PDB file of C-alpha atoms and ligand atoms in Angstrom:
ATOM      1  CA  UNK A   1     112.370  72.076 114.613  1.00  0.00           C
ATOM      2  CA  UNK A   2     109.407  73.472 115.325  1.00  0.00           C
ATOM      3  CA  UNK A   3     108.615  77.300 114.158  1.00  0.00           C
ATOM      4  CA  UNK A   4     107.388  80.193 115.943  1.00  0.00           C
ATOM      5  CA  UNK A   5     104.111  81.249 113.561  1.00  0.00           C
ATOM      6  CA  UNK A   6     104.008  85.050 112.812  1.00  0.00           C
ATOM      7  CA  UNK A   7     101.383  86.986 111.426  1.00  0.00           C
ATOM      8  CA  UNK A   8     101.511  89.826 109.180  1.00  0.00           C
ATOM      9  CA  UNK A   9      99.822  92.993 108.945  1.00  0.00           C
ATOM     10  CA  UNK A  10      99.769  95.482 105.991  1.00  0.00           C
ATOM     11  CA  UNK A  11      97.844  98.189 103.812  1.00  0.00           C
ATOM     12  CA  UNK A  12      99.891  97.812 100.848  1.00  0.00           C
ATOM     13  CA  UNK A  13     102.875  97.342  98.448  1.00  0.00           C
ATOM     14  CA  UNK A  14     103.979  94.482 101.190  1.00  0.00           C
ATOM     15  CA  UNK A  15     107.767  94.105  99.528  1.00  0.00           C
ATOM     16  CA  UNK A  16     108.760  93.722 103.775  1.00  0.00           C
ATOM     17  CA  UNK A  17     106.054  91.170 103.576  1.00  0.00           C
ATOM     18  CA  UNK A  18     107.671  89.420 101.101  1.00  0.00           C
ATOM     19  CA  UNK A  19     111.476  89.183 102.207  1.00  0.00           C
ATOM     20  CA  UNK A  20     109.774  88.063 105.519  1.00  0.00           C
ATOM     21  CA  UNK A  21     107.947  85.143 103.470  1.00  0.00           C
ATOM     22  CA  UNK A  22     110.944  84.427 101.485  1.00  0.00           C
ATOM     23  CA  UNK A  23     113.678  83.915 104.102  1.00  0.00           C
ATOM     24  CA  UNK A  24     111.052  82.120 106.229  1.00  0.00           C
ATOM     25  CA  UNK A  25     111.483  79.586 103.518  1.00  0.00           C
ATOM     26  CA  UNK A  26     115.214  78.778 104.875  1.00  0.00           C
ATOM     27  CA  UNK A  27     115.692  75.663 106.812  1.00  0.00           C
ATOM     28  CA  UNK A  28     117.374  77.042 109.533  1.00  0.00           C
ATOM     29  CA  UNK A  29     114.859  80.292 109.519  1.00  0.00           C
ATOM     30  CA  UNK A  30     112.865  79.677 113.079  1.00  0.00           C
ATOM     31  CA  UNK A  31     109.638  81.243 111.988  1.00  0.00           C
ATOM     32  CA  UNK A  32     107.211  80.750 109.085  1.00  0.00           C
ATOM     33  CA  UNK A  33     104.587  83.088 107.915  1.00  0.00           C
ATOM     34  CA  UNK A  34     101.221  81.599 108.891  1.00  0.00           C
ATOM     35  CA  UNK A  35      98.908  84.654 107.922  1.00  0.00           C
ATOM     36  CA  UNK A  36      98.919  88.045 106.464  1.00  0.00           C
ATOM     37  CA  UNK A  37      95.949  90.737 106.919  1.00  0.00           C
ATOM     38  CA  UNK A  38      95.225  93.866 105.733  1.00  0.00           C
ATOM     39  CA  UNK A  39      92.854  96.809 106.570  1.00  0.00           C
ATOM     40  CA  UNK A  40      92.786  97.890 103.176  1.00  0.00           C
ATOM     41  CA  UNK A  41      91.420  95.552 100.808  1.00  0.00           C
ATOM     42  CA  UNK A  42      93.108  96.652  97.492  1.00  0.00           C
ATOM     43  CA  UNK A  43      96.569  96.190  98.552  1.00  0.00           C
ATOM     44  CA  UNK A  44      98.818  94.598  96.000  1.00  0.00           C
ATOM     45  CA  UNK A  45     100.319  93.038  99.078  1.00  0.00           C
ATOM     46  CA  UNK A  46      97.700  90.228  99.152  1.00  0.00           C
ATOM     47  CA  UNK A  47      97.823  88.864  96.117  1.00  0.00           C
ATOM     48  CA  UNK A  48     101.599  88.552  96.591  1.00  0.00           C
ATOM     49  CA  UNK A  49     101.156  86.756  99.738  1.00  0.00           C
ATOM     50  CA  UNK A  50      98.689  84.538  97.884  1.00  0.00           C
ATOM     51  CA  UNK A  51     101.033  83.890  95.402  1.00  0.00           C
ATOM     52  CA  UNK A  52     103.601  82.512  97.736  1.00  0.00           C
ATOM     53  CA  UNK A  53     101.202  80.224  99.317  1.00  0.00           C
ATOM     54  CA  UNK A  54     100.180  82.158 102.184  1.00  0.00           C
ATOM     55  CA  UNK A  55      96.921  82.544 103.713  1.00  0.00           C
ATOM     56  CA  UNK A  56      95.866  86.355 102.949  1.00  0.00           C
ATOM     57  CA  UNK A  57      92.786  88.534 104.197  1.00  0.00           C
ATOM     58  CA  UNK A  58      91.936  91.894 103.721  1.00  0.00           C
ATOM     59  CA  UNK A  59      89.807  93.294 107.343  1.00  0.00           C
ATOM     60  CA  UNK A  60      88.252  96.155 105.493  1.00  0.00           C
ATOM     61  CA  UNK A  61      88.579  98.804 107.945  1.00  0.00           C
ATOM     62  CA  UNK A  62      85.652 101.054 106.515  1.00  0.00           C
ATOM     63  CA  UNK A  63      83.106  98.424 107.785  1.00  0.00           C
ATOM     64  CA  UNK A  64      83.967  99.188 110.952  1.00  0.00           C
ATOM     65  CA  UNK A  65      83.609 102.891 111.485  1.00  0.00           C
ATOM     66  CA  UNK A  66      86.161 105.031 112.885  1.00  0.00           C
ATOM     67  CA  UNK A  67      86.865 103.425 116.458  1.00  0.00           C
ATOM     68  CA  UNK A  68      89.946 101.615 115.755  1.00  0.00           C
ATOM     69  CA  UNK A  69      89.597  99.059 118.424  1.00  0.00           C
ATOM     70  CA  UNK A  70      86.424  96.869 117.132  1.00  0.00           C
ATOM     71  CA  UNK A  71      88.156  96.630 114.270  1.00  0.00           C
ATOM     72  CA  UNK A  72      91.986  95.413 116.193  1.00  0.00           C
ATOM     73  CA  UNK A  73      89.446  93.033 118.048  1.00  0.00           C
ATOM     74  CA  UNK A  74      88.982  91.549 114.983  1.00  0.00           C
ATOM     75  CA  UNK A  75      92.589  91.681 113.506  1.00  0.00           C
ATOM     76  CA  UNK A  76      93.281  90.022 117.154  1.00  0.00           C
ATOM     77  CA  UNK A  77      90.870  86.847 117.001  1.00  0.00           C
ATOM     78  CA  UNK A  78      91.804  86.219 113.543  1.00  0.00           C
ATOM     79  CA  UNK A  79      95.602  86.017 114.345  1.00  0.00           C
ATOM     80  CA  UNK A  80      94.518  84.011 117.455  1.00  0.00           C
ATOM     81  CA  UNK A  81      92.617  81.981 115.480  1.00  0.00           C
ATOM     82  CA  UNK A  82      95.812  81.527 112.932  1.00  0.00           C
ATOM     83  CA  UNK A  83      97.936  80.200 115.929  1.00  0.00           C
ATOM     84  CA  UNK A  84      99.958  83.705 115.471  1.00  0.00           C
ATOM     85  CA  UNK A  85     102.440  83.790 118.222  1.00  0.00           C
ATOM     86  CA  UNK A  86     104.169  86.798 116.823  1.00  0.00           C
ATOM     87  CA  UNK A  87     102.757  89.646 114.793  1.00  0.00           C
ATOM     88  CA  UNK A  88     105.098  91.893 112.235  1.00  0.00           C
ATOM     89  CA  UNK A  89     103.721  95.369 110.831  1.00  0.00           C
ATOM     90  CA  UNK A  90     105.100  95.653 107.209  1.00  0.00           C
ATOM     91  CA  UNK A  91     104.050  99.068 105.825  1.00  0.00           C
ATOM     92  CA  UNK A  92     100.554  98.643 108.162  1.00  0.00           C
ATOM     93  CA  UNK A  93      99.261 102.480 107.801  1.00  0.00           C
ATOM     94  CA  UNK A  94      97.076 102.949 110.669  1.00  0.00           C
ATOM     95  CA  UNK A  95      97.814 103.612 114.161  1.00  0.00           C
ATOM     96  CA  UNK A  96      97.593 101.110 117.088  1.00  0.00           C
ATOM     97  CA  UNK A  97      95.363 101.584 119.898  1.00  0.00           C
ATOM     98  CA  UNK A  98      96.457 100.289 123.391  1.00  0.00           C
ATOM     99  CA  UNK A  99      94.092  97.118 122.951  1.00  0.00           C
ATOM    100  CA  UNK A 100      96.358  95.705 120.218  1.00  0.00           C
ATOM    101  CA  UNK A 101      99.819  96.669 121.255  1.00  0.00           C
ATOM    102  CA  UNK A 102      98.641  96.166 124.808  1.00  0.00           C
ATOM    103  CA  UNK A 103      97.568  91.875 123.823  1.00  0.00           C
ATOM    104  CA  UNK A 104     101.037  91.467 121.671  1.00  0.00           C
ATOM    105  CA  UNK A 105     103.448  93.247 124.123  1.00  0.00           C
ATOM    106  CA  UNK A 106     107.353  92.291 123.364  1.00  0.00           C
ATOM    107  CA  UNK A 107     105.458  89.860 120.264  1.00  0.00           C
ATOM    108  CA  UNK A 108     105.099  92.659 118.074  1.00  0.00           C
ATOM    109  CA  UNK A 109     107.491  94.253 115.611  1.00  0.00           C
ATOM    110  CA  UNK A 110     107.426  97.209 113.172  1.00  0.00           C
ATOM    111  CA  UNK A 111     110.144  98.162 110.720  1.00  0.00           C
ATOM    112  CA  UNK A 112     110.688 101.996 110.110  1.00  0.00           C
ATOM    113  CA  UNK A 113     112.298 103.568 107.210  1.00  0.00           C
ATOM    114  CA  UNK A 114     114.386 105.884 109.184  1.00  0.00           C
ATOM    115  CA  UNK A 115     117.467 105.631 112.234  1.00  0.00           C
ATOM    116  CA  UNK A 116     115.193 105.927 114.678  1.00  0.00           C
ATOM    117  CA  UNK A 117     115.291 108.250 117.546  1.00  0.00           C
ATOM    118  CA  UNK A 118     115.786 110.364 114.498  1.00  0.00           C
ATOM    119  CA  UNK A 119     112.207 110.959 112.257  1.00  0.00           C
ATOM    120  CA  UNK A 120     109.557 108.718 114.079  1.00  0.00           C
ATOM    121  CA  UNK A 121     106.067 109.123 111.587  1.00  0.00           C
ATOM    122  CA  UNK A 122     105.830 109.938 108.120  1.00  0.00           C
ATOM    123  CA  UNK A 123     108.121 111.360 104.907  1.00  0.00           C
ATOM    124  CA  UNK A 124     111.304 109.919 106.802  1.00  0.00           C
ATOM    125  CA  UNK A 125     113.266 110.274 103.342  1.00  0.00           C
ATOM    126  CA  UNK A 126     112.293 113.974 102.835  1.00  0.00           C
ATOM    127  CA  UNK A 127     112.894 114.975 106.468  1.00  0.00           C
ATOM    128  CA  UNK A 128     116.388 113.340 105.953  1.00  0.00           C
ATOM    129  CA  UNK A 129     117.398 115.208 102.964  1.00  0.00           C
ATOM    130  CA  UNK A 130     116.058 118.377 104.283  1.00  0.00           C
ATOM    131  CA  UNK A 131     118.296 118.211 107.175  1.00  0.00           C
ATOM    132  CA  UNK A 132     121.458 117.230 104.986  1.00  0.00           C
ATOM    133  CA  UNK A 133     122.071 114.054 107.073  1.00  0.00           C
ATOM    134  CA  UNK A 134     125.269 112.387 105.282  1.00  0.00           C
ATOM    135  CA  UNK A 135     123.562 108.755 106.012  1.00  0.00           C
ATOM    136  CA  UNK A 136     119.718 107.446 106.245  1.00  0.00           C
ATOM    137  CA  UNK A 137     118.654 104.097 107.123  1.00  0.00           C
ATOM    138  CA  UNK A 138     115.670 101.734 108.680  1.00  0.00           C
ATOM    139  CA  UNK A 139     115.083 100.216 111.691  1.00  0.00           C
ATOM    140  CA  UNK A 140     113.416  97.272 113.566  1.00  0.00           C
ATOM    141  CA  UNK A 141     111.474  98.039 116.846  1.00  0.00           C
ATOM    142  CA  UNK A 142     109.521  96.328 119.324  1.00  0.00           C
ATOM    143  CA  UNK A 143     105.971  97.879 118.854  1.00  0.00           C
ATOM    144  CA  UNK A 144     104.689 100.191 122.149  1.00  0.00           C
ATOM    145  CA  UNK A 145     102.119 102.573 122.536  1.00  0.00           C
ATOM    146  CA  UNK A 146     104.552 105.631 121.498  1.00  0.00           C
ATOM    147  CA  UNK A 147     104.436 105.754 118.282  1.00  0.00           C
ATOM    148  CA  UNK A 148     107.669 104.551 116.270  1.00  0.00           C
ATOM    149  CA  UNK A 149     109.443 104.309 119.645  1.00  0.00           C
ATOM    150  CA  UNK A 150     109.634 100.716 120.896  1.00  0.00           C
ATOM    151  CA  UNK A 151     112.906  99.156 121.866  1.00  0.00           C
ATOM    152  CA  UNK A 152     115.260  99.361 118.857  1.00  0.00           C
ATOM    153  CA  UNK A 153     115.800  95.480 118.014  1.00  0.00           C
ATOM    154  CA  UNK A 154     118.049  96.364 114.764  1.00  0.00           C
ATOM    155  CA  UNK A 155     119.321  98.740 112.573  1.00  0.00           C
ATOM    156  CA  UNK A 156     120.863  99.335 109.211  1.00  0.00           C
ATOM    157  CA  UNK A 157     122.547 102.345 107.647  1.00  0.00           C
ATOM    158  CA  UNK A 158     122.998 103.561 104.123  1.00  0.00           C
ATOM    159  CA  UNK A 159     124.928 106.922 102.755  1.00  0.00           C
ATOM    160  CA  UNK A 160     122.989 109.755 101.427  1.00  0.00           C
ATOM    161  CA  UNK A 161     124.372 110.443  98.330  1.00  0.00           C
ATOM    162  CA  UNK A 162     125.054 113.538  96.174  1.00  0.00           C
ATOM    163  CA  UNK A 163     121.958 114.117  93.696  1.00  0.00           C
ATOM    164  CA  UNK A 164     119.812 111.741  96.359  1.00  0.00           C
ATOM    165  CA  UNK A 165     115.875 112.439  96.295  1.00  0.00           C
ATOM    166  CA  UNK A 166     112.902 110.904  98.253  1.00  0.00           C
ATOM    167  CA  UNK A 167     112.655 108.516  95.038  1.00  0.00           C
ATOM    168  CA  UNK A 168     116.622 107.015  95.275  1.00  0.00           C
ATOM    169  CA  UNK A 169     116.990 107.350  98.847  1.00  0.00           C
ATOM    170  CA  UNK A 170     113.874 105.489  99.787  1.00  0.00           C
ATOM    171  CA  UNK A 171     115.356 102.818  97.342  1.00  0.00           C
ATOM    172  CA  UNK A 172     118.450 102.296  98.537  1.00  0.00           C
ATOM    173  CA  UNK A 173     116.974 102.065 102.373  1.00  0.00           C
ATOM    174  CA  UNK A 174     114.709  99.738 101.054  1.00  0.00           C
ATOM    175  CA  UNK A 175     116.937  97.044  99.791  1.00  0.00           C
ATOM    176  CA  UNK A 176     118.034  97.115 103.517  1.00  0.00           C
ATOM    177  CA  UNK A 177     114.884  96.977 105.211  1.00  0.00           C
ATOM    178  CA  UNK A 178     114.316  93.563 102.978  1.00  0.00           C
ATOM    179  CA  UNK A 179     117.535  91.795 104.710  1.00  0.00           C
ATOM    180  CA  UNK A 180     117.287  93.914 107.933  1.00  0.00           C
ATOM    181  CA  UNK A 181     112.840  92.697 108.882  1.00  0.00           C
ATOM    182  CA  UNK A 182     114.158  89.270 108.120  1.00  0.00           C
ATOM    183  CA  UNK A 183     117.140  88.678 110.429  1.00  0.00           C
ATOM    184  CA  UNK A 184     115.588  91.247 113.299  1.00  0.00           C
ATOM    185  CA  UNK A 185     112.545  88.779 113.763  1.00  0.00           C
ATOM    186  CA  UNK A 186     114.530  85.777 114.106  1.00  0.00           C
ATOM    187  CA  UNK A 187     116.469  86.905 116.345  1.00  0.00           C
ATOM    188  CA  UNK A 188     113.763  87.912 118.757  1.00  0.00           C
ATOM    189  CA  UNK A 189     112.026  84.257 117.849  1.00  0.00           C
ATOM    190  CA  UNK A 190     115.553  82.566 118.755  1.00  0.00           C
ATOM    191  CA  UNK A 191     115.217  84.777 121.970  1.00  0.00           C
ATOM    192  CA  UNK A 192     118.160  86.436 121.310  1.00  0.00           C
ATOM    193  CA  UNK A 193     116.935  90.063 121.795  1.00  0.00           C
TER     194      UNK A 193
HETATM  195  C1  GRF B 201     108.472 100.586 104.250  1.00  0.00           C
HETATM  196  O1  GRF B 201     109.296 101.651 103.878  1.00  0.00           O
HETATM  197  C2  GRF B 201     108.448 100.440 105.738  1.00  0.00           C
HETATM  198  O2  GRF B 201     109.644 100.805 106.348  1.00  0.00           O
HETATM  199  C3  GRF B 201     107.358 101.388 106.157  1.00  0.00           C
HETATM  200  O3  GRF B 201     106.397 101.322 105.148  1.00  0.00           O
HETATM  201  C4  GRF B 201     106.997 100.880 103.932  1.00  0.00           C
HETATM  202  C5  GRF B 201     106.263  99.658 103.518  1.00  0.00           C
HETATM  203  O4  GRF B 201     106.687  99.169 102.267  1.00  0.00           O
HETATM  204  N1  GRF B 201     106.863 101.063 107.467  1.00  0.00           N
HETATM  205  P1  GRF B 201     106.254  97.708 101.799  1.00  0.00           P
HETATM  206  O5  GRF B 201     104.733  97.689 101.809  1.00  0.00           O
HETATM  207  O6  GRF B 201     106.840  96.731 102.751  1.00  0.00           O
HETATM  208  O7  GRF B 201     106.789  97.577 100.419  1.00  0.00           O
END
C-alpha cells in the first residue's frame, strides 16, 4: 500500500505530533509522517520527533522579520521538497496567511481544543468553564482562511466536571485530541471526508 506523506507543523510541546507519528506506525494506517517543522526552534516537539525517527526542522521565524509569508514560502518548499502531500498543524502558534492555506486547500488540517463553532482562538478551557458548559471537547477542521473555522472533519466530547479547572479540563480533552488527530486524518487520506 502505498501512503499518503504528511507533514507536520508545530511551535511546541507536539504530544498531537506524536499520536499522529505513533498510529502512523499501524499497518493499516494510510499515511506516514515524512517531516515535522517548526517556527520556533526550542520546541520540545523536535527532539521528540527526532526520537521517533522522523525528519525534524525548526524554520526560525525571527530570521525572517515580521511578514509572515517569506517565511510560509519557506515552510512551503521545504514540505514540497519532503514529498508532503498533506500538511497537519499540531499546536502551530502563528497565524496563516492566504499564501499557505491558499497552496494546501482541502490538504490541510488543524486540531482545536474546543467544540468548535463554540470558542474559535485562544484559552478555549477557561472560556468553557466561565460559561458553565456541562461538556468541552476538541475538534478536527479543514484549515481556511477564517481562523479556526474550516469544515469540521471530526469531533470528540468530554464532560466538564465538578471541581474542573483550565489544568484538568485541558487534560482530559487532551487524551481525546491524541485518538481524535489520528483517525480524522486518515479518514480524509482514505477520502472518506
Ligand atoms: C493542543 O491543545 C491543540 O488542540 C492546540 O494546541 C495544543 C497543542 O498541544 N491546537 P501539543 O503541542 O500537541 O501537545
Amino acid at each position: 500500500m502505498s501512503r499518503a506523506r504528511v507533514g507536520i507543523l508545530i511551535s511546541g510541546r507536539g504530544s498531537n505530533m506524536v499520536s499522529l507519528i505513533e498510529a502512523s506506525r499501524a499497518s493499516d494506517c494510510p499515511y506516514e509522517v515524512a517531516l515535522v517543522l517548526s517556527d520556533n526552534p526550542d520546541a520540545p516537539g523536535l527532539e521528540r520527533a527526532r526520537a521517533l525517527g522522523v525528519e525534524a526542522r525548526a524554520i526560525d521565524r525571527r530570521l525572517y522579520g515580521k511578514d509572515r509569508e517569506p517565511h510560509e514560502r519557506v515552510i512551503d518548499q521545504a514540505l514540497r521538497n519532503a514529498g508532503v502531500e498533506y500538511v497537519a498543524l499540531a499546536g502551530y502558534m502563528r497565524i496563516l496567511t492566504p499564501f499557505l492555506v491558499g497552496a494546501w486547500e482541502g490538504r490541510m488540517v488543524n486540531i482545536h481544543p474546543s467544540l468548535l463553532p463554540k470558542y474559535p482562538g485562544l484559552d478555549t478551557h477557561r472560556r468553557a468553564l466561565d460559561a458553565g458548559d456541562a461538556e468541552a471537547g476538541c475538534t478536527v477542521h479543514l484549515v481556511t482562511n477564517d481562523l479556526d473555522c474550516g469544515p469540521i472533519l471530526g469531533q470528540a466530547r468530554v464532560p466538564v466536571l465538578p471541581g474542573d479547572d483550565e489544568h484538568t479540563l485541558a487534560e482530559r480533552v487532551l487524551a481525546e485530541e491524541h485518538r481524535l488527530y489520528p483517525a480524522a486524518l486518515a479518514k480524509l487520506v482514505r477520502g472518506q471526508i
